[in-house]
Short mmCIF file of N, CA and C in Angstrom, two decimals:
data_model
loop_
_atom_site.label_atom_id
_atom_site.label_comp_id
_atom_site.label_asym_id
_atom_site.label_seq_id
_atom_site.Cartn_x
_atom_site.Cartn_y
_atom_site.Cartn_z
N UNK L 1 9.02 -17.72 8.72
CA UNK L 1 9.57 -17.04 7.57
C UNK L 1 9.16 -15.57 7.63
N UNK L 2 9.88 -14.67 7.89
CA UNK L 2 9.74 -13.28 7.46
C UNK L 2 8.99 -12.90 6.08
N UNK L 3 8.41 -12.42 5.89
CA UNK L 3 7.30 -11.92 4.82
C UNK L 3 6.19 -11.07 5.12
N UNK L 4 5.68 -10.40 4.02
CA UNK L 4 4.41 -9.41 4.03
C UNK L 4 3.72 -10.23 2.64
N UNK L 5 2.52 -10.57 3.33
CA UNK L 5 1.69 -11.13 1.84
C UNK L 5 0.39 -10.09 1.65
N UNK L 6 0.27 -9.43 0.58
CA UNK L 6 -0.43 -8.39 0.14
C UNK L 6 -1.91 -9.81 -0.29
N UNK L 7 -3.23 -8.97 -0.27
CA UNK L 7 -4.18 -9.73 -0.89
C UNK L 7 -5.42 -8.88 -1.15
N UNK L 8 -6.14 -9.52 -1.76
CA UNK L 8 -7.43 -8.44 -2.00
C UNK L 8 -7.71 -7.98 -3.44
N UNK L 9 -6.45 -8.14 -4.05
CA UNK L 9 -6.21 -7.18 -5.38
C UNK L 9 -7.81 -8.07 -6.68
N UNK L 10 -8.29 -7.28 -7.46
CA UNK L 10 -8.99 -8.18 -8.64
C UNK L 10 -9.19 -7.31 -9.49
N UNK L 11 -10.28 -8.15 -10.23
CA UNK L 11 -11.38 -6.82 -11.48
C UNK L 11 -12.32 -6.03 -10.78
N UNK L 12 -11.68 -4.93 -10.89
CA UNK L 12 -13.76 -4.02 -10.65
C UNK L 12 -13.93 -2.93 -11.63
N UNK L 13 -14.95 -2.68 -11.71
CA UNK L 13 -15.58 -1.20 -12.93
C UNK L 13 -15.07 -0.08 -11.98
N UNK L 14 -14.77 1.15 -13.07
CA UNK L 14 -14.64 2.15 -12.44
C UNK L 14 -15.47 3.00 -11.86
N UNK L 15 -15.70 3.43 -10.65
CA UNK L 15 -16.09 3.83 -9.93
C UNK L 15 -16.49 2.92 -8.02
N UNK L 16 -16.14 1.72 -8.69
CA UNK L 16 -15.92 0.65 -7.60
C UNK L 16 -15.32 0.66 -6.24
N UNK L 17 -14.69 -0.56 -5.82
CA UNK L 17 -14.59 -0.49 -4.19
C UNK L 17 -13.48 -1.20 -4.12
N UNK L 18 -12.55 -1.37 -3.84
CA UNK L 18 -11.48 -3.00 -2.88
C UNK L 18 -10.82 -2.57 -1.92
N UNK L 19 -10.42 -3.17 -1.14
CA UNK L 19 -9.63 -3.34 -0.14
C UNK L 19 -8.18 -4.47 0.10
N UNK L 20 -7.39 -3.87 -0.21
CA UNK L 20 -6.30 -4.42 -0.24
C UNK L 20 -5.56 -4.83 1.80
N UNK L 21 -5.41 -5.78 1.82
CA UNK L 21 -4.66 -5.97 3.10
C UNK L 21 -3.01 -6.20 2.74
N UNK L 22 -2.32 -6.30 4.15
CA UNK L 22 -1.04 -6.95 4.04
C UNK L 22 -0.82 -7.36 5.37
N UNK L 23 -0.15 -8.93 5.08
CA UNK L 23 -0.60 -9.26 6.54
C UNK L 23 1.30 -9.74 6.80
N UNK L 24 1.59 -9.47 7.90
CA UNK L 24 3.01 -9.43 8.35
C UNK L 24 3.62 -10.90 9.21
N UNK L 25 4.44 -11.75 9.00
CA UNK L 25 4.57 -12.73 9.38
C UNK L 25 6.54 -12.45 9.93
N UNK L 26 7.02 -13.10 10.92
CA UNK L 26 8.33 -13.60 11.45
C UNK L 26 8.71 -11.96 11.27
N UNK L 27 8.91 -10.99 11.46
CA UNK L 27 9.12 -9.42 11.48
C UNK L 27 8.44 -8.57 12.41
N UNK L 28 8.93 -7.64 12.75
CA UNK L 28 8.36 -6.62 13.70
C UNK L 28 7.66 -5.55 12.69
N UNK L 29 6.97 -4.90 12.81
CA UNK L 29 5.90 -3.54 12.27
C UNK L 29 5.58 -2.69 13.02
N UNK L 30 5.17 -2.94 14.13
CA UNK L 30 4.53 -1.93 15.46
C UNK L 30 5.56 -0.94 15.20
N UNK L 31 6.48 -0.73 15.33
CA UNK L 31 7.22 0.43 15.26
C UNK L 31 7.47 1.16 14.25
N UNK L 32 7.12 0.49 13.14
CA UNK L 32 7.85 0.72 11.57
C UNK L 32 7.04 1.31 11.20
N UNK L 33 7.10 2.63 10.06
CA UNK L 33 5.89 2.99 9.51
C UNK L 33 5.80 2.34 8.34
N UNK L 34 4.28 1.99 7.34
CA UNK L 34 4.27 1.18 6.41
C UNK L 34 3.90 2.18 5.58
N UNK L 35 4.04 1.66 4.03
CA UNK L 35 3.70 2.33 2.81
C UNK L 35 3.21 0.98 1.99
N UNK L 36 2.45 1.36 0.79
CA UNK L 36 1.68 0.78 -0.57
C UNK L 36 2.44 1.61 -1.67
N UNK L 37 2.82 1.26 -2.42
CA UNK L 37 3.24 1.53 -3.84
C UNK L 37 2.37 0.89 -4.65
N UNK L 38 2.75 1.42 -6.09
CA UNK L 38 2.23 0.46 -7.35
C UNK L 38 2.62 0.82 -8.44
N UNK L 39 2.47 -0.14 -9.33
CA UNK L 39 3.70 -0.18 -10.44
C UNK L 39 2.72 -0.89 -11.68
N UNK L 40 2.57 0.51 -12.66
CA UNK L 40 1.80 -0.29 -13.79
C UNK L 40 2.63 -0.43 -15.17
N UNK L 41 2.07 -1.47 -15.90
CA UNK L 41 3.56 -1.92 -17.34
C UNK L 41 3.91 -0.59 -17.62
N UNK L 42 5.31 -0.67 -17.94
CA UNK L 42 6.19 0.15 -18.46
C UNK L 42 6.37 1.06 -17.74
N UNK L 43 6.00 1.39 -16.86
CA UNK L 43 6.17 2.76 -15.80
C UNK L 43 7.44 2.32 -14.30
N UNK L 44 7.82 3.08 -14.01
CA UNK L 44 8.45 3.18 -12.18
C UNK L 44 7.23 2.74 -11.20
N UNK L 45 7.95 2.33 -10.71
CA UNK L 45 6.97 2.25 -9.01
C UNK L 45 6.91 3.25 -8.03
N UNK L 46 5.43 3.16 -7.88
CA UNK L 46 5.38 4.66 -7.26
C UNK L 46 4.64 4.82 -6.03
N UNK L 47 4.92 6.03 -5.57
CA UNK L 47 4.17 5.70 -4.16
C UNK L 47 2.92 6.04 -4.30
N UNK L 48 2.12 5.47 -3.52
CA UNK L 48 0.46 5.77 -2.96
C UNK L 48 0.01 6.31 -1.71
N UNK L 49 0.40 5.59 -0.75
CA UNK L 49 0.20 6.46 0.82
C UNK L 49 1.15 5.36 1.83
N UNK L 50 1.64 6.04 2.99
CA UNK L 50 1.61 5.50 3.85
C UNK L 50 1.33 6.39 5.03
N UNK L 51 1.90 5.52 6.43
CA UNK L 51 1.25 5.55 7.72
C UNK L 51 2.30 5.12 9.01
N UNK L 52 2.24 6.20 9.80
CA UNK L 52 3.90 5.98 10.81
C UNK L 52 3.24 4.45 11.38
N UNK L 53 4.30 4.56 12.22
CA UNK L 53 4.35 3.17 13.08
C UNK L 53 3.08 3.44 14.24
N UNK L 54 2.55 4.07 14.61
CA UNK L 54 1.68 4.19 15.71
C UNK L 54 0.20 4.31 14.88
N UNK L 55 0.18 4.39 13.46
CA UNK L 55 -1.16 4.93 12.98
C UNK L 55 -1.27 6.14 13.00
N UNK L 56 -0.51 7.11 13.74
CA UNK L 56 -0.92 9.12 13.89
C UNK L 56 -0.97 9.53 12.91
N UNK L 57 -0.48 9.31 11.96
CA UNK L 57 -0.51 10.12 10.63
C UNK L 57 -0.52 9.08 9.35
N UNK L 58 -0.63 9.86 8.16
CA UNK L 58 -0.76 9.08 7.43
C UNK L 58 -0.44 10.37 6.06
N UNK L 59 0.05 9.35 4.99
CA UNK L 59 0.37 10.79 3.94
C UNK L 59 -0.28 10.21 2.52
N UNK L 60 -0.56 10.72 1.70
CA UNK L 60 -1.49 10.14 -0.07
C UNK L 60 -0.65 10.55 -0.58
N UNK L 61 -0.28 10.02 -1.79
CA UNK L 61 -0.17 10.58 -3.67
C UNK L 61 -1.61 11.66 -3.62
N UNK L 62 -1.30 12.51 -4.72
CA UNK L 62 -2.28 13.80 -5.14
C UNK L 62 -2.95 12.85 -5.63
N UNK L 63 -2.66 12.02 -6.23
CA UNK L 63 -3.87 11.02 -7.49
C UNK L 63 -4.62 10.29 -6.66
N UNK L 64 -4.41 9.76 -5.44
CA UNK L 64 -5.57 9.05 -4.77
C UNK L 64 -5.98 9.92 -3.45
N UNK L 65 -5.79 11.33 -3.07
CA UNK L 65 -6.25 11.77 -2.32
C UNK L 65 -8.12 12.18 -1.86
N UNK L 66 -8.30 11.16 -1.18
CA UNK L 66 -9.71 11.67 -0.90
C UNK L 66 -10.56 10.03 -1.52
N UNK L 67 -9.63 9.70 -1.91
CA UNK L 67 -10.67 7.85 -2.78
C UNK L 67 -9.68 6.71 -1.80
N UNK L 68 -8.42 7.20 -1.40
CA UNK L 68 -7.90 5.96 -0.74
C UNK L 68 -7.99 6.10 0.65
N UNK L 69 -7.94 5.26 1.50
CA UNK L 69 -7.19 5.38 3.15
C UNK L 69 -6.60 4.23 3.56
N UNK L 70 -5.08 4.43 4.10
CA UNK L 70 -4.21 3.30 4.74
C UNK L 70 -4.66 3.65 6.10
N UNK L 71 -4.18 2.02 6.58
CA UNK L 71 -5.06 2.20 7.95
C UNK L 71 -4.33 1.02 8.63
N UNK L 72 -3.85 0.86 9.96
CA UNK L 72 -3.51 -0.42 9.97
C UNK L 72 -3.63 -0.84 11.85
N UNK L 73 -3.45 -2.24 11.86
CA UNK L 73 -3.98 -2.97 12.64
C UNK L 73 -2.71 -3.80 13.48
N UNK L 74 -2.01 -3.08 14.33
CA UNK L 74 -1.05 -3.22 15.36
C UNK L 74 -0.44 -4.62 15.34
N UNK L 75 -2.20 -4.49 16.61
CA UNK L 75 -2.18 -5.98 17.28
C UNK L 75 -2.54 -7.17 16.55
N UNK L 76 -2.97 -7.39 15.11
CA UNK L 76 -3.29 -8.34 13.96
C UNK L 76 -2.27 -8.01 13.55
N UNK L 77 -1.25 -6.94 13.39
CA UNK L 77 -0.04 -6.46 11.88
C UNK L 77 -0.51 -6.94 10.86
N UNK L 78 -1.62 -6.30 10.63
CA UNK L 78 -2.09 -5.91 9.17
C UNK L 78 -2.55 -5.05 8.87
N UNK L 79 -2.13 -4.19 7.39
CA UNK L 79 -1.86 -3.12 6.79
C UNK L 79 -2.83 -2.84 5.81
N UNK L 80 -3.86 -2.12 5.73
CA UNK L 80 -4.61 -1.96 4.76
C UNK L 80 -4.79 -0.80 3.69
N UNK L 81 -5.36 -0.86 2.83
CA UNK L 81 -5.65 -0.06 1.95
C UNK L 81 -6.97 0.44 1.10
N UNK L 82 -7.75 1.01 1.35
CA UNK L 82 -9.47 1.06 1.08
C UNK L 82 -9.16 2.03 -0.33
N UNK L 83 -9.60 1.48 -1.00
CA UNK L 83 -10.11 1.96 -2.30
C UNK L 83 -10.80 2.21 -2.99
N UNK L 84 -11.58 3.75 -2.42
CA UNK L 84 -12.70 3.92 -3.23
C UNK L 84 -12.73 4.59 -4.49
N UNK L 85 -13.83 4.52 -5.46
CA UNK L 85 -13.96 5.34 -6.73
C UNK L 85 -13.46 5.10 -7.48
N UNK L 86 -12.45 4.40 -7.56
CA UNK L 86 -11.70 3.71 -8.32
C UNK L 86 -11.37 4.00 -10.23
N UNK L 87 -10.68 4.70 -10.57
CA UNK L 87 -10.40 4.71 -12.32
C UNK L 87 -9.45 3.82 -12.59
N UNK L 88 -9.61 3.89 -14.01
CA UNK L 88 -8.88 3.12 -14.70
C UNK L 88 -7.34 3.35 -14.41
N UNK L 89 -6.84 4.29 -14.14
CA UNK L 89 -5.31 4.99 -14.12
C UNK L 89 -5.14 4.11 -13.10
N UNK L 90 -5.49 3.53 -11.64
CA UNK L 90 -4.93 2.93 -10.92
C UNK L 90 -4.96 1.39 -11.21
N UNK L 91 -4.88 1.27 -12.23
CA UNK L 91 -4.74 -0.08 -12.79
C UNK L 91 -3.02 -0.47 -12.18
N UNK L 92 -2.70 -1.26 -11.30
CA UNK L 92 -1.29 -1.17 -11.06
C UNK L 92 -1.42 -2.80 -10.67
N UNK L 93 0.29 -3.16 -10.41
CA UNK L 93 0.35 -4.57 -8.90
C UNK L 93 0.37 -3.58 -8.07
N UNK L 94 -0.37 -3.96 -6.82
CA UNK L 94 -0.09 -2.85 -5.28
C UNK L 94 0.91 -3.59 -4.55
N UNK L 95 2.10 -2.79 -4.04
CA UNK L 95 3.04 -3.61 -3.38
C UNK L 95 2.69 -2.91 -1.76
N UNK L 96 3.37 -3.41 -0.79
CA UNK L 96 3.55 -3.24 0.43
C UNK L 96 4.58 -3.21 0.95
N UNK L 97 4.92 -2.46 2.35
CA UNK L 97 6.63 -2.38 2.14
C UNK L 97 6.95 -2.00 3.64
N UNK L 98 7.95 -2.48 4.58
CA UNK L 98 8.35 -1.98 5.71
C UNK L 98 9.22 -0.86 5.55
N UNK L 99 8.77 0.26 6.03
CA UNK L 99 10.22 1.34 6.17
C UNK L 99 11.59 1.20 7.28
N UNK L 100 12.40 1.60 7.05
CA UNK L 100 13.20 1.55 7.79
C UNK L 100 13.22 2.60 9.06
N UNK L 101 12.31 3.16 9.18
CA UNK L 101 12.12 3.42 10.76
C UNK L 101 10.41 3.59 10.58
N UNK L 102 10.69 4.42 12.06
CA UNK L 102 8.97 4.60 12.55
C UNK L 102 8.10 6.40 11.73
N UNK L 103 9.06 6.99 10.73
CA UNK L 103 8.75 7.72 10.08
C UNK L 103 8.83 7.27 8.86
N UNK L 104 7.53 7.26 7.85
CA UNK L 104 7.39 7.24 6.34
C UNK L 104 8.25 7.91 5.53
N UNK L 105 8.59 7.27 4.46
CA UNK L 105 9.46 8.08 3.06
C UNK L 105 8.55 7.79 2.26
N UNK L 106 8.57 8.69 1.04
CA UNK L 106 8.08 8.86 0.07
C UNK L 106 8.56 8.00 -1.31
N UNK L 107 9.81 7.00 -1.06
CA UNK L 107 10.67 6.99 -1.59
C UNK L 107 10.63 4.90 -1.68
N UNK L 108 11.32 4.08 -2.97
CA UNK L 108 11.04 3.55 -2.47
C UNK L 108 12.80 2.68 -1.53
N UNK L 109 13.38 3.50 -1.74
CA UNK L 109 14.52 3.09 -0.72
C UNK L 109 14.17 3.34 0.30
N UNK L 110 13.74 3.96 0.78
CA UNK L 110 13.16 4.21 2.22
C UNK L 110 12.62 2.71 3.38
N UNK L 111 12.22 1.71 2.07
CA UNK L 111 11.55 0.45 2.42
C UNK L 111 12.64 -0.49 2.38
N UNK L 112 12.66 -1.42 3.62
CA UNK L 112 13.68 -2.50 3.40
C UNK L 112 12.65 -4.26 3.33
N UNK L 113 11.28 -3.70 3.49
CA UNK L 113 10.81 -5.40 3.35
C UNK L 113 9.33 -5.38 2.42
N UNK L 114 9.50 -6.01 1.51
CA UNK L 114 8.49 -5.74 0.67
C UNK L 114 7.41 -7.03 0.29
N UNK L 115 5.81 -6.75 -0.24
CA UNK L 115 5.45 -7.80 -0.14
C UNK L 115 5.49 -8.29 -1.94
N UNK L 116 4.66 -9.29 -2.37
CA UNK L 116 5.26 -9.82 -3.61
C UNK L 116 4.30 -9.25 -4.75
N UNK L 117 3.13 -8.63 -4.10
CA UNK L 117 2.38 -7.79 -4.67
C UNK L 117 1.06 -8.18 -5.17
N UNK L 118 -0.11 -7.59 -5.23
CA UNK L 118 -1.51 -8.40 -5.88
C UNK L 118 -2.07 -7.21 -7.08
N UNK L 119 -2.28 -7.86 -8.34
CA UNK L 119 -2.95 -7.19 -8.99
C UNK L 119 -4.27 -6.02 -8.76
N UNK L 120 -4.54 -5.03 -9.69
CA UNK L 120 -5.62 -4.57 -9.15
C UNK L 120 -5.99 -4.21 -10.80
N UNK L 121 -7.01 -4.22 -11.28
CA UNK L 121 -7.33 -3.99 -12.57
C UNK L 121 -8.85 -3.06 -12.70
N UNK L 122 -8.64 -2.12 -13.35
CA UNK L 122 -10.18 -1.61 -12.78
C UNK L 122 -10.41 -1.11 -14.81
N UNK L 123 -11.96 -1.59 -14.85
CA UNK L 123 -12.28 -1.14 -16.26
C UNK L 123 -12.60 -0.30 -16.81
N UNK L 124 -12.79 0.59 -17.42
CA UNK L 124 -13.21 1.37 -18.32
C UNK L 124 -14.57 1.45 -18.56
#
């Protein structure tokens, strides 16, 4: 079955730690560049960072620059996301998403395979 299953997501205090994965099943990735979005009640879904198909680059949102890093793992095809420092504002579901080529969009049409998403809740 083709799928991306996102995991990792929970509760932590702010200033905390998680690590979000996404692990890629019946689909190709090596070539594709990946992105993380997230989407909190009542708001759009929005982007967070992604990362071309080779790992060379990688791009942030202004809001998690310097607390997040995507990072990912070829030969496993799995996609990660380190989350440090963590505030309350990134309270979101984190989604995961294949782009349609080996260059990132910012965008979320840009993505044609998405995963189903894991909470992330961080407290106050």
């Amino acid at each position: 079955q083709v799928q991306l299953v996102e995991s990792g997501g929970g509760l932590v205090q702010a200033g905390g730690s998680l690590r979000l994965s996404c692990a890629a099943s019946g689909l190709t990735v090596s070539v594709y560049a990946m992105g993380w979005f997230r989407q909190a009640p009542g708001k759009e879904r929005a982007f967070v960072a992604a990362i071309s198909g080779n790992g060379g680059s990688t791009y942030y949102a202004d809001s998690v620059k310097g607390r997040f890093t995507i990072s990912r793992d070829n030969a496993k095809k799995v996609l990660y996301l380190q989350m440090n420092n963590l505030k309350y504002e990134d309270t979101a579901v984190y989604y995961c998403a294949r782009a349609k080529s080996g260059s990132y969009y910012l965008i979320s049409s840009g993505y044609d395979y998405w995963g189903q998403g894991t909470q992330v809740t961080v407290s106050s």
